[in-house]
Coordinates of C-alpha atoms in Angstrom, one line a residue:
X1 CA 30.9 -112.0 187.4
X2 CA 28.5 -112.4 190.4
X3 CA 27.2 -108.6 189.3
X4 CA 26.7 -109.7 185.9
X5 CA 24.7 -112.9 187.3
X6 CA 22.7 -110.7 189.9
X7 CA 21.3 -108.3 187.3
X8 CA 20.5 -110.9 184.5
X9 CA 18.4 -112.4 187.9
X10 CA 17.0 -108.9 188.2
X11 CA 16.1 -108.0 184.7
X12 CA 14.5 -111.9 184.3
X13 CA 12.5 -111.5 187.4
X14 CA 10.6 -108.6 186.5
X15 CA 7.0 -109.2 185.5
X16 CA 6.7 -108.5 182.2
X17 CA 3.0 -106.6 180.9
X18 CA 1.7 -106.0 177.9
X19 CA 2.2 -101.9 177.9
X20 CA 1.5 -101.8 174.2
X21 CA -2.2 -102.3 174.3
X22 CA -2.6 -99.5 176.7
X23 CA -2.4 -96.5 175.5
X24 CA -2.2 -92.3 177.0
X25 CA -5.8 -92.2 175.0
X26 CA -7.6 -95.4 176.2
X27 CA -6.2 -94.7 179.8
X28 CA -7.8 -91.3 179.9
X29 CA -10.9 -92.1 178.7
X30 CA -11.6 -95.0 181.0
X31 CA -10.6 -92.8 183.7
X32 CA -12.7 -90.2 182.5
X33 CA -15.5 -92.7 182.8
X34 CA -15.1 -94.1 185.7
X35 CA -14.9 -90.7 187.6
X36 CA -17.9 -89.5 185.7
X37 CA -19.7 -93.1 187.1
X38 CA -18.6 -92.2 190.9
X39 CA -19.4 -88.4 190.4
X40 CA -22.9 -89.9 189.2
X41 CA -23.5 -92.4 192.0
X42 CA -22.4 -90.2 194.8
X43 CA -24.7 -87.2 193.9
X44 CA -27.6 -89.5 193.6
X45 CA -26.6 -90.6 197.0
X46 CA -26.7 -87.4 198.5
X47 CA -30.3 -86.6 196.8
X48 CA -32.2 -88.9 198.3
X49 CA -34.5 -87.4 200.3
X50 CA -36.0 -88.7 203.7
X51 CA -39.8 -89.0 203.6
X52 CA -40.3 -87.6 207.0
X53 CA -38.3 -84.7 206.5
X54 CA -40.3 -81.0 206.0
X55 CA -39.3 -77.9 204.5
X56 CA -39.1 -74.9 207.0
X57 CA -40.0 -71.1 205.6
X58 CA -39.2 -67.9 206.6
X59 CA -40.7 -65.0 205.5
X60 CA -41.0 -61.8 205.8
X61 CA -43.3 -59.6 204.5
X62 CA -44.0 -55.6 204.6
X63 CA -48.0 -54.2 204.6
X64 CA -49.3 -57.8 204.0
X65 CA -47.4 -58.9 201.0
X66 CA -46.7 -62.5 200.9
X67 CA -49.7 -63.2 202.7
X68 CA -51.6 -65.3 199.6
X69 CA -47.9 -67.2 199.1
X70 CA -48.1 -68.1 202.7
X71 CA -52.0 -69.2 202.6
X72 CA -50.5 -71.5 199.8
X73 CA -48.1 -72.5 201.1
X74 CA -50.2 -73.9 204.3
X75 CA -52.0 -76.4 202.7
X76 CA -48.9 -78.1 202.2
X77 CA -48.2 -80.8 204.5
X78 CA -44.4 -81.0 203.5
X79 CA -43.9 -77.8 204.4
X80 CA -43.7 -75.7 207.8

């Protein structure tokens, strides 16, 4: 009798949700938004780029060629 009593406790204790308004279909799709929205966020975090920063160029070049790209490239204050 005291087992009986300590289950009905159990089973009446237990949060009951609404399960039937989510379904497999909604659940994916608001997961596949919200990873889509991180994924978004995280790679424009990573793009910003630092205004002081330059861009550095090596180059090598065989009987002069590359030497007009490298004139160009010169004038250039963003780039080294």
């Amino acid at each position: 009798m005291a087992a009986q009593h300590q289950r009905q406790a159990m089973n009446t204790s237990a949060p009951s949700f609404a399960l039937s308004s989510v379904t497999r279909r909604s659940f994916l799709k608001t997961g596949a938004v919200a990873a889509a929205g991180l994924a978004t966020l995280s790679s424009r975090a990573r793009a910003q780029i630092n205004q002081n920063s330059r861009l550095r160029i090596f180059q090598i070049g065989v009987g002069g060629i590359g030497g007009l790209e490298r004139s160009q490239l010169k004038g250039n204050p963003k780039i080294e």
